[in-house]
Amino acid sequence: MSVSPACPQPMALPEIVAAILDQMHGTKVLFAALQVNRLWAAEATRLLWRVDPPIRALADNKDAERLQCYADKITSLYLMGDKDAWKSRFILQGLRFPHLSQVIMKAPRSKDEQMFLQYLQPELRKFECGRGPVSKFYLMQI
C-alpha cells in the first residue's frame, strides 16, 4: 500500500512553475521549458506571448482555437513599424485579448476604426496612437 504525500510535488503546482519561469530571462530558456510537460509549456507560452508577441507568427496560425489561446496570453501589442504586423491586423479580427494592458499602434483610418475596438479591453492601461489624428468616434470609444 502506497502512502500519498500530504502535498503535491512542488514542480506540479502552477504557482511554483510560474514563479520559477518568471525569474528566467531569455527565450532559449523558455523554449526549453516548453518541452518539459504541459504545465511548463502553458507557463512558458504565457511568458513568451505576453509582451510584444510576433504578430506575424500569430497571424500565420490558421487554427482559430490555438490563435485564441495565444491571444489570451498577450498583455502588450505593438502595431506600429512592421508592415507585416500592420497587414496582419485583419487576421487578428474577432480575437479577444482579455489580459491586454498596453497597445501602441498607428492611428487607424476611419474605415478601419471598428476593427480596432477589439483592443479596447477593461484591463487596458496604456494606449498610444501615433501618426496622425484619431477621430471623434474612436476617442468616444476609449
PDB file of C-alpha atoms in Angstrom:
ATOM      1  CA  MET A   1       0.000   0.000   0.000  1.00  0.00           C
ATOM      2  CA  SER A   2       1.461   3.336  -1.028  1.00  0.00           C
ATOM      3  CA  VAL A   3       1.022   6.452   1.027  1.00  0.00           C
ATOM      4  CA  SER A   4       0.200   9.634  -0.873  1.00  0.00           C
ATOM      5  CA  PRO A   5       2.177  12.717   0.081  1.00  0.00           C
ATOM      6  CA  ALA A   6       0.473  15.435   2.095  1.00  0.00           C
ATOM      7  CA  CYS A   7       1.115  17.959  -0.655  1.00  0.00           C
ATOM      8  CA  PRO A   8       1.651  17.524  -4.383  1.00  0.00           C
ATOM      9  CA  GLN A   9       5.083  17.709  -5.944  1.00  0.00           C
ATOM     10  CA  PRO A  10       6.173  21.375  -5.966  1.00  0.00           C
ATOM     11  CA  MET A  11       7.026  21.325  -9.672  1.00  0.00           C
ATOM     12  CA  ALA A  12       3.458  20.272 -10.450  1.00  0.00           C
ATOM     13  CA  LEU A  13       1.972  23.419  -8.903  1.00  0.00           C
ATOM     14  CA  PRO A  14       1.249  26.165 -11.469  1.00  0.00           C
ATOM     15  CA  GLU A  15       2.174  28.895  -8.968  1.00  0.00           C
ATOM     16  CA  ILE A  16       5.628  27.397  -8.370  1.00  0.00           C
ATOM     17  CA  VAL A  17       6.319  26.853 -12.068  1.00  0.00           C
ATOM     18  CA  ALA A  18       5.159  30.415 -12.841  1.00  0.00           C
ATOM     19  CA  ALA A  19       7.433  31.838 -10.126  1.00  0.00           C
ATOM     20  CA  ILE A  20      10.426  29.870 -11.452  1.00  0.00           C
ATOM     21  CA  LEU A  21       9.876  30.814 -15.083  1.00  0.00           C
ATOM     22  CA  ASP A  22       9.231  34.468 -14.198  1.00  0.00           C
ATOM     23  CA  GLN A  23      12.836  34.572 -12.968  1.00  0.00           C
ATOM     24  CA  MET A  24      14.220  33.091 -16.188  1.00  0.00           C
ATOM     25  CA  HIS A  25      15.435  35.507 -18.814  1.00  0.00           C
ATOM     26  CA  GLY A  26      15.807  34.829 -22.485  1.00  0.00           C
ATOM     27  CA  THR A  27      13.746  32.941 -24.974  1.00  0.00           C
ATOM     28  CA  LYS A  28      16.155  29.971 -25.107  1.00  0.00           C
ATOM     29  CA  VAL A  29      15.292  29.041 -21.528  1.00  0.00           C
ATOM     30  CA  LEU A  30      11.572  29.451 -22.163  1.00  0.00           C
ATOM     31  CA  PHE A  31      11.735  27.388 -25.352  1.00  0.00           C
ATOM     32  CA  ALA A  32      13.432  24.632 -23.342  1.00  0.00           C
ATOM     33  CA  ALA A  33      10.683  24.881 -20.701  1.00  0.00           C
ATOM     34  CA  LEU A  34       8.092  24.295 -23.435  1.00  0.00           C
ATOM     35  CA  GLN A  35       9.389  20.740 -23.722  1.00  0.00           C
ATOM     36  CA  VAL A  36       9.175  19.713 -20.047  1.00  0.00           C
ATOM     37  CA  ASN A  37       5.443  18.972 -19.803  1.00  0.00           C
ATOM     38  CA  ARG A  38       2.046  20.595 -20.400  1.00  0.00           C
ATOM     39  CA  LEU A  39       2.151  22.723 -17.259  1.00  0.00           C
ATOM     40  CA  TRP A  40       5.594  24.117 -18.024  1.00  0.00           C
ATOM     41  CA  ALA A  41       4.583  24.669 -21.661  1.00  0.00           C
ATOM     42  CA  ALA A  42       1.488  26.628 -20.602  1.00  0.00           C
ATOM     43  CA  GLU A  43       3.528  28.894 -18.321  1.00  0.00           C
ATOM     44  CA  ALA A  44       6.340  29.328 -20.859  1.00  0.00           C
ATOM     45  CA  THR A  45       3.913  30.323 -23.631  1.00  0.00           C
ATOM     46  CA  ARG A  46       2.280  32.799 -21.270  1.00  0.00           C
ATOM     47  CA  LEU A  47       5.657  34.491 -20.818  1.00  0.00           C
ATOM     48  CA  LEU A  48       6.701  34.241 -24.460  1.00  0.00           C
ATOM     49  CA  TRP A  49       3.484  35.732 -25.805  1.00  0.00           C
ATOM     50  CA  ARG A  50       2.580  38.309 -23.180  1.00  0.00           C
ATOM     51  CA  VAL A  51       4.742  41.268 -24.284  1.00  0.00           C
ATOM     52  CA  ASP A  52       5.100  42.369 -27.911  1.00  0.00           C
ATOM     53  CA  PRO A  53       4.441  38.978 -29.452  1.00  0.00           C
ATOM     54  CA  PRO A  54       5.466  38.340 -33.045  1.00  0.00           C
ATOM     55  CA  ILE A  55       2.196  39.394 -34.661  1.00  0.00           C
ATOM     56  CA  ARG A  56       3.174  37.840 -37.978  1.00  0.00           C
ATOM     57  CA  ALA A  57       3.682  34.451 -36.282  1.00  0.00           C
ATOM     58  CA  LEU A  58       0.337  34.809 -34.549  1.00  0.00           C
ATOM     59  CA  ALA A  59      -1.370  35.700 -37.824  1.00  0.00           C
ATOM     60  CA  ASP A  60       0.250  32.731 -39.600  1.00  0.00           C
ATOM     61  CA  ASN A  61      -1.560  30.341 -37.262  1.00  0.00           C
ATOM     62  CA  LYS A  62      -4.710  29.102 -39.001  1.00  0.00           C
ATOM     63  CA  ASP A  63      -6.147  27.168 -36.040  1.00  0.00           C
ATOM     64  CA  ALA A  64      -8.736  29.537 -34.515  1.00  0.00           C
ATOM     65  CA  GLU A  65      -8.726  27.792 -31.132  1.00  0.00           C
ATOM     66  CA  ARG A  66      -4.930  27.918 -30.893  1.00  0.00           C
ATOM     67  CA  LEU A  67      -4.953  31.535 -32.061  1.00  0.00           C
ATOM     68  CA  GLN A  68      -7.335  32.488 -29.252  1.00  0.00           C
ATOM     69  CA  CYS A  69      -5.202  30.535 -26.770  1.00  0.00           C
ATOM     70  CA  TYR A  70      -2.226  32.760 -27.630  1.00  0.00           C
ATOM     71  CA  ALA A  71      -4.354  35.939 -27.698  1.00  0.00           C
ATOM     72  CA  ASP A  72      -5.471  35.100 -24.151  1.00  0.00           C
ATOM     73  CA  LYS A  73      -1.841  35.380 -23.013  1.00  0.00           C
ATOM     74  CA  ILE A  74      -0.978  38.703 -24.680  1.00  0.00           C
ATOM     75  CA  THR A  75      -0.614  41.734 -22.412  1.00  0.00           C
ATOM     76  CA  SER A  76       1.092  44.140 -24.832  1.00  0.00           C
ATOM     77  CA  LEU A  77       0.688  44.771 -28.574  1.00  0.00           C
ATOM     78  CA  TYR A  78       2.893  46.930 -30.773  1.00  0.00           C
ATOM     79  CA  LEU A  79       1.368  47.521 -34.217  1.00  0.00           C
ATOM     80  CA  MET A  80       3.489  50.368 -35.496  1.00  0.00           C
ATOM     81  CA  GLY A  81       6.638  49.825 -37.504  1.00  0.00           C
ATOM     82  CA  ASP A  82       6.427  46.369 -39.025  1.00  0.00           C
ATOM     83  CA  LYS A  83       4.454  46.448 -42.287  1.00  0.00           C
ATOM     84  CA  ASP A  84       3.705  42.719 -41.995  1.00  0.00           C
ATOM     85  CA  ALA A  85       2.355  43.204 -38.479  1.00  0.00           C
ATOM     86  CA  TRP A  86       0.196  46.063 -39.680  1.00  0.00           C
ATOM     87  CA  LYS A  87      -1.193  43.936 -42.528  1.00  0.00           C
ATOM     88  CA  SER A  88      -1.771  41.059 -40.094  1.00  0.00           C
ATOM     89  CA  ARG A  89      -4.262  43.091 -38.078  1.00  0.00           C
ATOM     90  CA  PHE A  90      -7.021  41.807 -40.359  1.00  0.00           C
ATOM     91  CA  ILE A  91      -6.247  38.219 -39.346  1.00  0.00           C
ATOM     92  CA  LEU A  92      -6.497  39.167 -35.668  1.00  0.00           C
ATOM     93  CA  GLN A  93     -10.070  40.378 -36.132  1.00  0.00           C
ATOM     94  CA  GLY A  94     -12.546  38.709 -33.833  1.00  0.00           C
ATOM     95  CA  LEU A  95      -9.975  37.644 -31.246  1.00  0.00           C
ATOM     96  CA  ARG A  96     -10.437  38.562 -27.599  1.00  0.00           C
ATOM     97  CA  PHE A  97      -7.466  39.938 -25.664  1.00  0.00           C
ATOM     98  CA  PRO A  98      -8.634  39.635 -22.038  1.00  0.00           C
ATOM     99  CA  HIS A  99      -5.245  40.481 -20.488  1.00  0.00           C
ATOM    100  CA  LEU A 100      -4.261  43.287 -22.849  1.00  0.00           C
ATOM    101  CA  SER A 101      -2.929  46.208 -20.813  1.00  0.00           C
ATOM    102  CA  GLN A 102      -0.945  48.134 -23.438  1.00  0.00           C
ATOM    103  CA  VAL A 103      -1.484  48.921 -27.138  1.00  0.00           C
ATOM    104  CA  ILE A 104       0.790  51.024 -29.307  1.00  0.00           C
ATOM    105  CA  MET A 105      -0.312  51.482 -32.916  1.00  0.00           C
ATOM    106  CA  LYS A 106      -0.767  53.777 -35.880  1.00  0.00           C
ATOM    107  CA  ALA A 107      -3.872  55.909 -35.976  1.00  0.00           C
ATOM    108  CA  PRO A 108      -6.484  53.864 -37.813  1.00  0.00           C
ATOM    109  CA  ARG A 109      -8.069  55.234 -40.951  1.00  0.00           C
ATOM    110  CA  SER A 110     -11.737  55.950 -40.463  1.00  0.00           C
ATOM    111  CA  LYS A 111     -12.714  52.851 -42.457  1.00  0.00           C
ATOM    112  CA  ASP A 112     -10.623  50.637 -40.125  1.00  0.00           C
ATOM    113  CA  GLU A 113     -11.789  52.094 -36.800  1.00  0.00           C
ATOM    114  CA  GLN A 114     -14.394  49.434 -35.980  1.00  0.00           C
ATOM    115  CA  MET A 115     -11.743  46.739 -36.220  1.00  0.00           C
ATOM    116  CA  PHE A 116      -9.599  48.377 -33.547  1.00  0.00           C
ATOM    117  CA  LEU A 117     -12.335  48.369 -30.950  1.00  0.00           C
ATOM    118  CA  GLN A 118     -11.344  44.777 -30.101  1.00  0.00           C
ATOM    119  CA  TYR A 119      -8.186  46.127 -28.462  1.00  0.00           C
ATOM    120  CA  LEU A 120     -10.111  48.335 -26.035  1.00  0.00           C
ATOM    121  CA  GLN A 121     -10.293  45.944 -23.108  1.00  0.00           C
ATOM    122  CA  PRO A 122     -11.168  46.542 -19.436  1.00  0.00           C
ATOM    123  CA  GLU A 123      -7.545  45.767 -18.456  1.00  0.00           C
ATOM    124  CA  LEU A 124      -6.134  48.359 -20.893  1.00  0.00           C
ATOM    125  CA  ARG A 125      -3.941  50.851 -19.022  1.00  0.00           C
ATOM    126  CA  LYS A 126      -1.851  52.378 -21.809  1.00  0.00           C
ATOM    127  CA  PHE A 127      -2.990  53.274 -25.313  1.00  0.00           C
ATOM    128  CA  GLU A 128      -0.645  55.099 -27.687  1.00  0.00           C
ATOM    129  CA  CYS A 129      -1.679  56.082 -31.157  1.00  0.00           C
ATOM    130  CA  GLY A 130       0.903  57.578 -33.489  1.00  0.00           C
ATOM    131  CA  ARG A 131       0.970  59.061 -36.967  1.00  0.00           C
ATOM    132  CA  GLY A 132      -1.987  61.293 -37.280  1.00  0.00           C
ATOM    133  CA  PRO A 133      -5.174  62.325 -35.556  1.00  0.00           C
ATOM    134  CA  VAL A 134      -7.736  59.979 -34.087  1.00  0.00           C
ATOM    135  CA  SER A 135     -11.361  60.568 -34.991  1.00  0.00           C
ATOM    136  CA  LYS A 136     -14.029  61.683 -32.556  1.00  0.00           C
ATOM    137  CA  PHE A 137     -15.716  58.257 -32.903  1.00  0.00           C
ATOM    138  CA  TYR A 138     -12.564  56.494 -31.737  1.00  0.00           C
ATOM    139  CA  LEU A 139     -12.000  58.853 -28.823  1.00  0.00           C
ATOM    140  CA  MET A 140     -15.576  58.320 -27.636  1.00  0.00           C
ATOM    141  CA  GLN A 141     -14.976  54.562 -27.546  1.00  0.00           C
ATOM    142  CA  ILE A 142     -11.871  54.967 -25.420  1.00  0.00           C
TER     143      ILE A 142
END
